[in-house]
Amino acid sequence: MTGKILHLFFILILSVQLFANSKADSGDFEKAEKKYQQAKQLRKSGNHSQARFLYEEAFELYTKLNSKQKISDVYNELGISYYTTGEYDKAMENFRLLLKSTGETGNIEDKYLAYLNMGVVYFDLAVYEKAMEFFNKALDIAEKTSNDKKAAALNQIANVFYVWNKHKEALEIYKEALQINTELNHKRGMADNLNNIGNIYHDFDSLNSAYAYYLKSFNIEKELDNNEGMAKSLNNLASILNKQNNPEQAQNLHKQALEINIKLNDFPNIAWTMNMIGKMFFANNQPDSAEYYFLKTEEILKNTGSKELKMDLFLSLSQLFESEGNNSKSYIYYKQYLDIKDSVYTEEASNQIELLKIQYQTQKKLLEIEAVDLENQKLVSEGEIQEQIQQRTSRIARLLLIILGLFLLFSVIIFIRYLRNRRLNNLLLITKNEIIQQKEEIEAQRDEISAQRNNILEQKEIVSIQKEYITRQKTNISESIAYAGKIQQTLLEGYEIPQEHFILFKPRDIVSGDFYWVYKKDFRTIIIAADCTGHGVPGASMSVLGITYLRDLVVKNNIFKPSEILNQLREKIINTLQQKTGTSKSKDGMDMAVVCINSKEKTLSYAGANNPAYIVVKDKNEFLKLNHNFLAKAHITDNSGNKCLFEIKPDKMPIGVYEDNSVLFTNVQIKLSLNEVIYLFSDGYADQFGGKTIEGKKFKYKPFKDLLIENSEKSFREQKEILEKTIENWMKGSGETPFQQVDDILVIGVKTE
């Protein structure tokens, strides 16, 4: 009797303890939930430091309660907070923990969020191939779950295509995502899609269409009271207004966007907005205001890793300082721009994006086929559902009986003391089996290590073979380019200048984008100096095109008027490259100076596309008597006051697509006294960096003119040697490492006789 009373008392105490623990756990969960929701509101309002403090407190309580799903939610919220403030390492760490936690929770939506958010971080870091990989994984999950998730994944995939200038594919996917979000009335996604479609039309210079999409996006964001989205749309609307010559309204919208971003403590978007304001001031000839906003942007970007924004900022700063004549700072920022550009836009990354694009399209087709198969299976299996329900009910009943029997058996075993010995024997047997299992695992690990070592050796051999293959490929490519250089040189040396002359020709690479061309017929001699877009192989390709068309125009069609040569050459280049004014992305072409010396009439005709011509005369007064209507001004005069250099100004338009291709080139005709020296050149000599400062600066045109007029009476062999030695000494600089040649160099000197 006493034993039964004690037993009942023990059960009562245990029940009270369990109830107390349950009440305590319930209270802790309510505290954790309250802190979690407060933190979420603080994050959305921009108070990230206080939000993170509350997230950490909630995390401790969830961990104590072993609430695995709520722990996953905290990882996701912390990742978003760190991403918003540009702390990408910490953001990525929390998203990885979220992905790892799905192994315990089995939550497929969290797995989707982890993949999507990790892709977004890689996107901001300009690691586009990794971003695409994670966006595809997110899309794979979304295809099997819900359409709203599919739309979000499609939007991010389209973003990758957009930054790699694959606008057609990006626009197609953006519109697919917009259709899904519209059908679901998912306004947040619709606003994002509309904004991105506006970006593509903006790039196409379809300003009215872009403005319409941006405005639709802004109205939805305003309806949703989404401050971050409104700021983005305001910035985009401002950029359109500025291009439409409405700078005051554009400035007002930019400042509204900046106020919102500052309120949210959204540092990446603060930097983005300030950079856009700086570019607006620079475009409107307000360099001081532009410099202020650019430098503020640079200060913010020291703590964030947005490579795309840094690249855009450094290029803008380089252009700003160059316009102010501060060449040292211009060079520093341009070098930083090139370093980031080379690290982001590699051929390997581009190829990887193409591969991921194919994977995305293939995966999409497979999922469509799978959907059809599932629909067919559904039709077949509907008749079997009732049978499966009955079988499941029967199995549950049997399982309950088994559990009840085991419980009764366990109760009997507790009171049978002799089974203790058997339990001890079982424990010994288990220990022995564990030892055997550990031994087998160690042996398996040893075999695995041996296999890995063999694999490493095989990989090393493969790398060695690949290195040898790459070396051979590089040698073959170098030999091919060298042979192309010989072909180009043969084309350039096809005709000789009959007058006394020199030609200084220094390609930056083996082949050149600069070229010269000469042709003489009877008493007329055509001399041309040209500078094609780019240098190396791309520039050389344009030079071959130019030489081919010049032969066709001058030799075949007998055209000797310089302005007519330029007009017809421009038409051929535009037609060949399929360029169109205003919409063409191809700005390829060439700058050129053309002179025709008529020894019979003692005249010189000139026309220029961005490239001037210099004439050095011994007797300024005599020259002006012959050419009293000549409008060019004497730029340099020596101590005698009579010898001078005239600069014939070119037309400020290229051989290629331009704002108005109907404008014809101007022809200038000069009478000669047959003791003048004509100089034609590209911009490579004057733009070469060098000098005694560490940063270096451009050689510039004034020292170039001084050099020409000072040595114009020397022999042409001496003039060429002086020009070569001067630019070589300039490039040596003051440090141990000389400056590299930045562009092709071409200078031609010809004496009229």
PDB file of C-alpha atoms in Angstrom, residues 346-595:
ATOM      1  CA  THR A 346      37.127  38.246 -68.923  1.00  0.00           C
ATOM      2  CA  GLU A 347      36.614  35.937 -71.876  1.00  0.00           C
ATOM      3  CA  GLU A 348      36.496  32.984 -69.469  1.00  0.00           C
ATOM      4  CA  ALA A 349      33.625  34.544 -67.491  1.00  0.00           C
ATOM      5  CA  SER A 350      31.763  35.360 -70.715  1.00  0.00           C
ATOM      6  CA  ASN A 351      32.099  31.757 -71.897  1.00  0.00           C
ATOM      7  CA  GLN A 352      30.850  30.544 -68.516  1.00  0.00           C
ATOM      8  CA  ILE A 353      27.790  32.791 -68.807  1.00  0.00           C
ATOM      9  CA  GLU A 354      27.075  31.312 -72.261  1.00  0.00           C
ATOM     10  CA  LEU A 355      27.341  27.802 -70.803  1.00  0.00           C
ATOM     11  CA  LEU A 356      24.976  28.656 -67.941  1.00  0.00           C
ATOM     12  CA  LYS A 357      22.576  30.208 -70.445  1.00  0.00           C
ATOM     13  CA  ILE A 358      22.446  26.891 -72.346  1.00  0.00           C
ATOM     14  CA  GLN A 359      21.976  25.014 -69.054  1.00  0.00           C
ATOM     15  CA  TYR A 360      19.083  27.334 -68.130  1.00  0.00           C
ATOM     16  CA  GLN A 361      17.341  26.803 -71.491  1.00  0.00           C
ATOM     17  CA  THR A 362      17.876  23.017 -71.345  1.00  0.00           C
ATOM     18  CA  GLN A 363      16.584  22.849 -67.768  1.00  0.00           C
ATOM     19  CA  LYS A 364      13.508  24.842 -68.786  1.00  0.00           C
ATOM     20  CA  LYS A 365      12.670  22.344 -71.572  1.00  0.00           C
ATOM     21  CA  LEU A 366      13.166  19.360 -69.247  1.00  0.00           C
ATOM     22  CA  LEU A 367      10.818  20.846 -66.657  1.00  0.00           C
ATOM     23  CA  GLU A 368       8.149  21.405 -69.318  1.00  0.00           C
ATOM     24  CA  ILE A 369       8.415  17.729 -70.346  1.00  0.00           C
ATOM     25  CA  GLU A 370       8.308  16.651 -66.676  1.00  0.00           C
ATOM     26  CA  ALA A 371       5.148  18.722 -66.120  1.00  0.00           C
ATOM     27  CA  VAL A 372       3.436  16.911 -69.004  1.00  0.00           C
ATOM     28  CA  ASP A 373       4.489  13.505 -67.584  1.00  0.00           C
ATOM     29  CA  LEU A 374       3.154  14.426 -64.128  1.00  0.00           C
ATOM     30  CA  GLU A 375      -0.186  15.445 -65.616  1.00  0.00           C
ATOM     31  CA  ASN A 376      -0.430  12.074 -67.376  1.00  0.00           C
ATOM     32  CA  GLN A 377       0.466  10.220 -64.164  1.00  0.00           C
ATOM     33  CA  LYS A 378      -2.186  12.197 -62.310  1.00  0.00           C
ATOM     34  CA  LEU A 379      -4.886  10.980 -64.713  1.00  0.00           C
ATOM     35  CA  VAL A 380      -3.773   7.358 -64.242  1.00  0.00           C
ATOM     36  CA  SER A 381      -3.426   7.437 -60.450  1.00  0.00           C
ATOM     37  CA  GLU A 382      -6.726   9.120 -59.439  1.00  0.00           C
ATOM     38  CA  GLY A 383      -8.479   5.744 -59.478  1.00  0.00           C
ATOM     39  CA  GLU A 384      -5.971   4.280 -57.002  1.00  0.00           C
ATOM     40  CA  ILE A 385      -6.311   6.959 -54.304  1.00  0.00           C
ATOM     41  CA  GLN A 386      -9.130   5.250 -52.345  1.00  0.00           C
ATOM     42  CA  GLU A 387      -7.256   1.935 -52.337  1.00  0.00           C
ATOM     43  CA  GLN A 388      -4.123   3.645 -50.995  1.00  0.00           C
ATOM     44  CA  ILE A 389      -6.140   5.337 -48.225  1.00  0.00           C
ATOM     45  CA  GLN A 390      -7.553   1.995 -47.105  1.00  0.00           C
ATOM     46  CA  GLN A 391      -4.113   0.356 -47.124  1.00  0.00           C
ATOM     47  CA  ARG A 392      -2.651   3.278 -45.133  1.00  0.00           C
ATOM     48  CA  THR A 393      -5.441   3.012 -42.523  1.00  0.00           C
ATOM     49  CA  SER A 394      -4.773  -0.725 -42.143  1.00  0.00           C
ATOM     50  CA  ARG A 395      -1.021  -0.133 -41.726  1.00  0.00           C
ATOM     51  CA  ILE A 396      -1.613   2.534 -39.048  1.00  0.00           C
ATOM     52  CA  ALA A 397      -3.840   0.149 -37.081  1.00  0.00           C
ATOM     53  CA  ARG A 398      -1.230  -2.594 -37.208  1.00  0.00           C
ATOM     54  CA  LEU A 399       1.475  -0.111 -36.172  1.00  0.00           C
ATOM     55  CA  LEU A 400      -0.520   0.993 -33.113  1.00  0.00           C
ATOM     56  CA  LEU A 401      -0.952  -2.616 -32.032  1.00  0.00           C
ATOM     57  CA  ILE A 402       2.770  -3.236 -32.384  1.00  0.00           C
ATOM     58  CA  ILE A 403       3.618  -0.094 -30.359  1.00  0.00           C
ATOM     59  CA  LEU A 404       1.216  -1.160 -27.600  1.00  0.00           C
ATOM     60  CA  GLY A 405       2.732  -4.644 -27.499  1.00  0.00           C
ATOM     61  CA  LEU A 406       6.261  -3.250 -27.286  1.00  0.00           C
ATOM     62  CA  PHE A 407       5.225  -0.927 -24.468  1.00  0.00           C
ATOM     63  CA  LEU A 408       3.815  -3.848 -22.455  1.00  0.00           C
ATOM     64  CA  LEU A 409       6.932  -5.904 -23.123  1.00  0.00           C
ATOM     65  CA  PHE A 410       9.163  -3.049 -21.979  1.00  0.00           C
ATOM     66  CA  SER A 411       7.135  -2.722 -18.743  1.00  0.00           C
ATOM     67  CA  VAL A 412       7.635  -6.444 -17.989  1.00  0.00           C
ATOM     68  CA  ILE A 413      11.415  -6.231 -18.692  1.00  0.00           C
ATOM     69  CA  ILE A 414      11.811  -3.392 -16.164  1.00  0.00           C
ATOM     70  CA  PHE A 415      10.636  -5.673 -13.339  1.00  0.00           C
ATOM     71  CA  ILE A 416      12.625  -8.723 -14.398  1.00  0.00           C
ATOM     72  CA  ARG A 417      16.071  -8.347 -12.827  1.00  0.00           C
ATOM     73  CA  TYR A 418      17.764 -11.243 -14.470  1.00  0.00           C
ATOM     74  CA  LEU A 419      17.632  -9.479 -17.839  1.00  0.00           C
ATOM     75  CA  ARG A 420      20.236  -6.999 -16.545  1.00  0.00           C
ATOM     76  CA  ASN A 421      23.016  -9.462 -17.266  1.00  0.00           C
ATOM     77  CA  ARG A 422      21.772  -9.982 -20.789  1.00  0.00           C
ATOM     78  CA  ARG A 423      21.702  -6.193 -21.313  1.00  0.00           C
ATOM     79  CA  LEU A 424      25.330  -5.924 -20.173  1.00  0.00           C
ATOM     80  CA  ASN A 425      26.336  -8.650 -22.622  1.00  0.00           C
ATOM     81  CA  ASN A 426      24.555  -6.779 -25.378  1.00  0.00           C
ATOM     82  CA  LEU A 427      26.457  -3.608 -24.491  1.00  0.00           C
ATOM     83  CA  LEU A 428      29.767  -5.471 -24.717  1.00  0.00           C
ATOM     84  CA  LEU A 429      28.784  -6.876 -28.094  1.00  0.00           C
ATOM     85  CA  ILE A 430      27.808  -3.394 -29.360  1.00  0.00           C
ATOM     86  CA  THR A 431      31.163  -1.999 -28.199  1.00  0.00           C
ATOM     87  CA  LYS A 432      33.007  -4.750 -30.039  1.00  0.00           C
ATOM     88  CA  ASN A 433      31.030  -4.088 -33.216  1.00  0.00           C
ATOM     89  CA  GLU A 434      31.760  -0.349 -32.948  1.00  0.00           C
ATOM     90  CA  ILE A 435      35.488  -1.064 -32.704  1.00  0.00           C
ATOM     91  CA  ILE A 436      35.309  -3.292 -35.786  1.00  0.00           C
ATOM     92  CA  GLN A 437      33.300  -0.624 -37.624  1.00  0.00           C
ATOM     93  CA  GLN A 438      35.826   2.112 -36.701  1.00  0.00           C
ATOM     94  CA  LYS A 439      38.649  -0.086 -37.967  1.00  0.00           C
ATOM     95  CA  GLU A 440      36.826  -0.572 -41.262  1.00  0.00           C
ATOM     96  CA  GLU A 441      36.198   3.191 -41.523  1.00  0.00           C
ATOM     97  CA  ILE A 442      39.906   3.948 -40.938  1.00  0.00           C
ATOM     98  CA  GLU A 443      40.886   1.480 -43.643  1.00  0.00           C
ATOM     99  CA  ALA A 444      38.321   3.033 -46.005  1.00  0.00           C
ATOM    100  CA  GLN A 445      39.699   6.521 -45.275  1.00  0.00           C
ATOM    101  CA  ARG A 446      43.230   5.285 -45.950  1.00  0.00           C
ATOM    102  CA  ASP A 447      42.117   3.897 -49.316  1.00  0.00           C
ATOM    103  CA  GLU A 448      40.310   7.152 -50.099  1.00  0.00           C
ATOM    104  CA  ILE A 449      43.428   9.219 -49.292  1.00  0.00           C
ATOM    105  CA  SER A 450      45.497   6.973 -51.535  1.00  0.00           C
ATOM    106  CA  ALA A 451      42.965   7.407 -54.347  1.00  0.00           C
ATOM    107  CA  GLN A 452      42.976  11.187 -53.844  1.00  0.00           C
ATOM    108  CA  ARG A 453      46.785  11.232 -54.018  1.00  0.00           C
ATOM    109  CA  ASN A 454      46.670   9.324 -57.302  1.00  0.00           C
ATOM    110  CA  ASN A 455      43.989  11.702 -58.585  1.00  0.00           C
ATOM    111  CA  ILE A 456      46.150  14.730 -57.665  1.00  0.00           C
ATOM    112  CA  LEU A 457      49.077  13.255 -59.604  1.00  0.00           C
ATOM    113  CA  GLU A 458      46.799  12.682 -62.596  1.00  0.00           C
ATOM    114  CA  GLN A 459      45.485  16.245 -62.358  1.00  0.00           C
ATOM    115  CA  LYS A 460      49.046  17.565 -62.167  1.00  0.00           C
ATOM    116  CA  GLU A 461      49.899  15.699 -65.359  1.00  0.00           C
ATOM    117  CA  ILE A 462      46.768  17.078 -67.048  1.00  0.00           C
ATOM    118  CA  VAL A 463      47.706  20.636 -65.995  1.00  0.00           C
ATOM    119  CA  SER A 464      51.187  20.130 -67.433  1.00  0.00           C
ATOM    120  CA  ILE A 465      49.701  18.951 -70.749  1.00  0.00           C
ATOM    121  CA  GLN A 466      47.258  21.883 -70.802  1.00  0.00           C
ATOM    122  CA  LYS A 467      50.087  24.343 -70.090  1.00  0.00           C
ATOM    123  CA  GLU A 468      52.090  22.934 -72.988  1.00  0.00           C
ATOM    124  CA  TYR A 469      49.008  23.190 -75.232  1.00  0.00           C
ATOM    125  CA  ILE A 470      48.361  26.824 -74.203  1.00  0.00           C
ATOM    126  CA  THR A 471      52.022  27.673 -74.841  1.00  0.00           C
ATOM    127  CA  ARG A 472      51.781  26.208 -78.347  1.00  0.00           C
ATOM    128  CA  GLN A 473      48.534  28.088 -78.968  1.00  0.00           C
ATOM    129  CA  LYS A 474      50.101  31.353 -77.797  1.00  0.00           C
ATOM    130  CA  THR A 475      53.090  30.787 -80.089  1.00  0.00           C
ATOM    131  CA  ASN A 476      50.796  30.057 -83.047  1.00  0.00           C
ATOM    132  CA  ILE A 477      48.700  33.172 -82.350  1.00  0.00           C
ATOM    133  CA  SER A 478      51.822  35.348 -81.982  1.00  0.00           C
ATOM    134  CA  GLU A 479      53.224  33.999 -85.257  1.00  0.00           C
ATOM    135  CA  SER A 480      49.874  34.645 -86.981  1.00  0.00           C
ATOM    136  CA  ILE A 481      49.754  38.240 -85.715  1.00  0.00           C
ATOM    137  CA  ALA A 482      53.398  38.778 -86.755  1.00  0.00           C
ATOM    138  CA  TYR A 483      52.556  37.550 -90.261  1.00  0.00           C
ATOM    139  CA  ALA A 484      49.535  39.871 -90.292  1.00  0.00           C
ATOM    140  CA  GLY A 485      51.926  42.694 -89.355  1.00  0.00           C
ATOM    141  CA  LYS A 486      54.083  41.892 -92.406  1.00  0.00           C
ATOM    142  CA  ILE A 487      50.976  41.935 -94.629  1.00  0.00           C
ATOM    143  CA  GLN A 488      49.915  45.303 -93.200  1.00  0.00           C
ATOM    144  CA  GLN A 489      53.419  46.738 -93.714  1.00  0.00           C
ATOM    145  CA  THR A 490      53.359  45.524 -97.330  1.00  0.00           C
ATOM    146  CA  LEU A 491      50.038  47.332 -97.876  1.00  0.00           C
ATOM    147  CA  LEU A 492      51.442  50.547 -96.363  1.00  0.00           C
ATOM    148  CA  GLU A 493      54.631  50.443 -98.467  1.00  0.00           C
ATOM    149  CA  GLY A 494      52.770  49.918-101.733  1.00  0.00           C
ATOM    150  CA  TYR A 495      53.508  53.485-102.904  1.00  0.00           C
ATOM    151  CA  GLU A 496      56.364  55.923-102.247  1.00  0.00           C
ATOM    152  CA  ILE A 497      56.032  59.663-101.528  1.00  0.00           C
ATOM    153  CA  PRO A 498      57.856  61.357-104.449  1.00  0.00           C
ATOM    154  CA  GLN A 499      58.755  64.477-102.449  1.00  0.00           C
ATOM    155  CA  GLU A 500      61.461  64.632 -99.774  1.00  0.00           C
ATOM    156  CA  HIS A 501      59.862  63.259 -96.603  1.00  0.00           C
ATOM    157  CA  PHE A 502      60.020  61.130 -93.445  1.00  0.00           C
ATOM    158  CA  ILE A 503      57.524  58.680 -91.888  1.00  0.00           C
ATOM    159  CA  LEU A 504      57.664  57.895 -88.138  1.00  0.00           C
ATOM    160  CA  PHE A 505      55.485  54.807 -87.635  1.00  0.00           C
ATOM    161  CA  LYS A 506      55.489  53.053 -84.217  1.00  0.00           C
ATOM    162  CA  PRO A 507      52.604  50.582 -83.677  1.00  0.00           C
ATOM    163  CA  ARG A 508      51.769  49.902 -80.045  1.00  0.00           C
ATOM    164  CA  ASP A 509      51.335  46.202 -80.850  1.00  0.00           C
ATOM    165  CA  ILE A 510      52.601  44.050 -83.697  1.00  0.00           C
ATOM    166  CA  VAL A 511      49.824  45.353 -85.957  1.00  0.00           C
ATOM    167  CA  SER A 512      48.508  48.899 -85.930  1.00  0.00           C
ATOM    168  CA  GLY A 513      45.262  50.857 -86.018  1.00  0.00           C
ATOM    169  CA  ASP A 514      47.132  53.873 -87.460  1.00  0.00           C
ATOM    170  CA  PHE A 515      47.988  53.781 -91.150  1.00  0.00           C
ATOM    171  CA  TYR A 516      49.256  56.004 -93.967  1.00  0.00           C
ATOM    172  CA  TRP A 517      48.529  55.831 -97.680  1.00  0.00           C
ATOM    173  CA  VAL A 518      50.138  57.531-100.702  1.00  0.00           C
ATOM    174  CA  TYR A 519      49.248  57.628-104.378  1.00  0.00           C
ATOM    175  CA  LYS A 520      50.746  59.699-107.233  1.00  0.00           C
ATOM    176  CA  LYS A 521      49.327  60.189-110.699  1.00  0.00           C
ATOM    177  CA  ASP A 522      50.809  62.695-113.144  1.00  0.00           C
ATOM    178  CA  PHE A 523      51.304  65.978-111.246  1.00  0.00           C
ATOM    179  CA  ARG A 524      49.019  65.139-108.282  1.00  0.00           C
ATOM    180  CA  THR A 525      50.037  63.313-105.093  1.00  0.00           C
ATOM    181  CA  ILE A 526      47.570  62.115-102.426  1.00  0.00           C
ATOM    182  CA  ILE A 527      48.995  61.691 -98.867  1.00  0.00           C
ATOM    183  CA  ILE A 528      46.802  60.346 -96.046  1.00  0.00           C
ATOM    184  CA  ALA A 529      47.363  59.797 -92.284  1.00  0.00           C
ATOM    185  CA  ALA A 530      44.612  57.899 -90.451  1.00  0.00           C
ATOM    186  CA  ASP A 531      43.796  56.700 -86.943  1.00  0.00           C
ATOM    187  CA  CYS A 532      41.281  53.819 -86.694  1.00  0.00           C
ATOM    188  CA  THR A 533      39.138  52.948 -83.682  1.00  0.00           C
ATOM    189  CA  GLY A 534      41.207  50.734 -81.352  1.00  0.00           C
ATOM    190  CA  HIS A 535      44.696  49.376 -81.873  1.00  0.00           C
ATOM    191  CA  GLY A 536      46.248  45.935 -82.364  1.00  0.00           C
ATOM    192  CA  VAL A 537      44.192  43.399 -84.318  1.00  0.00           C
ATOM    193  CA  PRO A 538      40.809  45.307 -84.202  1.00  0.00           C
ATOM    194  CA  GLY A 539      42.450  48.541 -85.362  1.00  0.00           C
ATOM    195  CA  ALA A 540      44.441  46.746 -88.061  1.00  0.00           C
ATOM    196  CA  SER A 541      41.229  45.202 -89.417  1.00  0.00           C
ATOM    197  CA  MET A 542      39.746  48.697 -89.814  1.00  0.00           C
ATOM    198  CA  SER A 543      42.980  49.920 -91.480  1.00  0.00           C
ATOM    199  CA  VAL A 544      42.797  47.162 -94.136  1.00  0.00           C
ATOM    200  CA  LEU A 545      39.168  48.174 -94.793  1.00  0.00           C
ATOM    201  CA  GLY A 546      40.236  51.819 -95.135  1.00  0.00           C
ATOM    202  CA  ILE A 547      43.148  51.090 -97.500  1.00  0.00           C
ATOM    203  CA  THR A 548      40.921  48.897 -99.684  1.00  0.00           C
ATOM    204  CA  TYR A 549      38.273  51.602-100.082  1.00  0.00           C
ATOM    205  CA  LEU A 550      40.884  54.348-100.652  1.00  0.00           C
ATOM    206  CA  ARG A 551      42.344  52.370-103.557  1.00  0.00           C
ATOM    207  CA  ASP A 552      38.850  51.951-104.958  1.00  0.00           C
ATOM    208  CA  LEU A 553      38.028  55.686-104.672  1.00  0.00           C
ATOM    209  CA  VAL A 554      41.347  57.222-105.776  1.00  0.00           C
ATOM    210  CA  VAL A 555      42.980  54.685-108.089  1.00  0.00           C
ATOM    211  CA  LYS A 556      39.859  53.214-109.710  1.00  0.00           C
ATOM    212  CA  ASN A 557      37.424  56.193-109.637  1.00  0.00           C
ATOM    213  CA  ASN A 558      40.145  58.886-110.072  1.00  0.00           C
ATOM    214  CA  ILE A 559      38.895  61.063-107.153  1.00  0.00           C
ATOM    215  CA  PHE A 560      41.590  63.528-106.001  1.00  0.00           C
ATOM    216  CA  LYS A 561      39.509  66.119-104.118  1.00  0.00           C
ATOM    217  CA  PRO A 562      40.188  65.452-100.354  1.00  0.00           C
ATOM    218  CA  SER A 563      36.690  66.394 -99.138  1.00  0.00           C
ATOM    219  CA  GLU A 564      35.044  64.115-101.713  1.00  0.00           C
ATOM    220  CA  ILE A 565      37.369  61.254-100.725  1.00  0.00           C
ATOM    221  CA  LEU A 566      36.251  61.635 -97.082  1.00  0.00           C
ATOM    222  CA  ASN A 567      32.538  61.924 -97.968  1.00  0.00           C
ATOM    223  CA  GLN A 568      32.499  58.754-100.074  1.00  0.00           C
ATOM    224  CA  LEU A 569      34.772  56.827 -97.678  1.00  0.00           C
ATOM    225  CA  ARG A 570      32.413  57.658 -94.779  1.00  0.00           C
ATOM    226  CA  GLU A 571      29.434  56.341 -96.764  1.00  0.00           C
ATOM    227  CA  LYS A 572      31.240  53.065 -97.527  1.00  0.00           C
ATOM    228  CA  ILE A 573      32.285  52.547 -93.880  1.00  0.00           C
ATOM    229  CA  ILE A 574      28.747  53.210 -92.570  1.00  0.00           C
ATOM    230  CA  ASN A 575      27.191  50.809 -95.096  1.00  0.00           C
ATOM    231  CA  THR A 576      29.786  48.078 -94.493  1.00  0.00           C
ATOM    232  CA  LEU A 577      29.444  48.233 -90.667  1.00  0.00           C
ATOM    233  CA  GLN A 578      25.640  48.689 -90.900  1.00  0.00           C
ATOM    234  CA  GLN A 579      25.729  51.761 -88.654  1.00  0.00           C
ATOM    235  CA  LYS A 580      22.669  53.919 -87.987  1.00  0.00           C
ATOM    236  CA  THR A 581      22.570  57.380 -86.460  1.00  0.00           C
ATOM    237  CA  GLY A 582      21.277  57.476 -82.871  1.00  0.00           C
ATOM    238  CA  THR A 583      20.582  53.738 -82.425  1.00  0.00           C
ATOM    239  CA  SER A 584      23.801  52.037 -83.479  1.00  0.00           C
ATOM    240  CA  LYS A 585      25.997  50.590 -80.784  1.00  0.00           C
ATOM    241  CA  SER A 586      28.859  50.304 -83.262  1.00  0.00           C
ATOM    242  CA  LYS A 587      30.916  53.513 -83.087  1.00  0.00           C
ATOM    243  CA  ASP A 588      33.793  52.059 -85.102  1.00  0.00           C
ATOM    244  CA  GLY A 589      35.398  54.294 -87.691  1.00  0.00           C
ATOM    245  CA  MET A 590      38.518  56.404 -88.184  1.00  0.00           C
ATOM    246  CA  ASP A 591      39.953  59.924 -87.957  1.00  0.00           C
ATOM    247  CA  MET A 592      41.864  61.067 -91.038  1.00  0.00           C
ATOM    248  CA  ALA A 593      43.776  63.937 -92.667  1.00  0.00           C
ATOM    249  CA  VAL A 594      43.976  64.014 -96.506  1.00  0.00           C
ATOM    250  CA  VAL A 595      46.176  66.345 -98.599  1.00  0.00           C
TER     251      VAL A 595
END
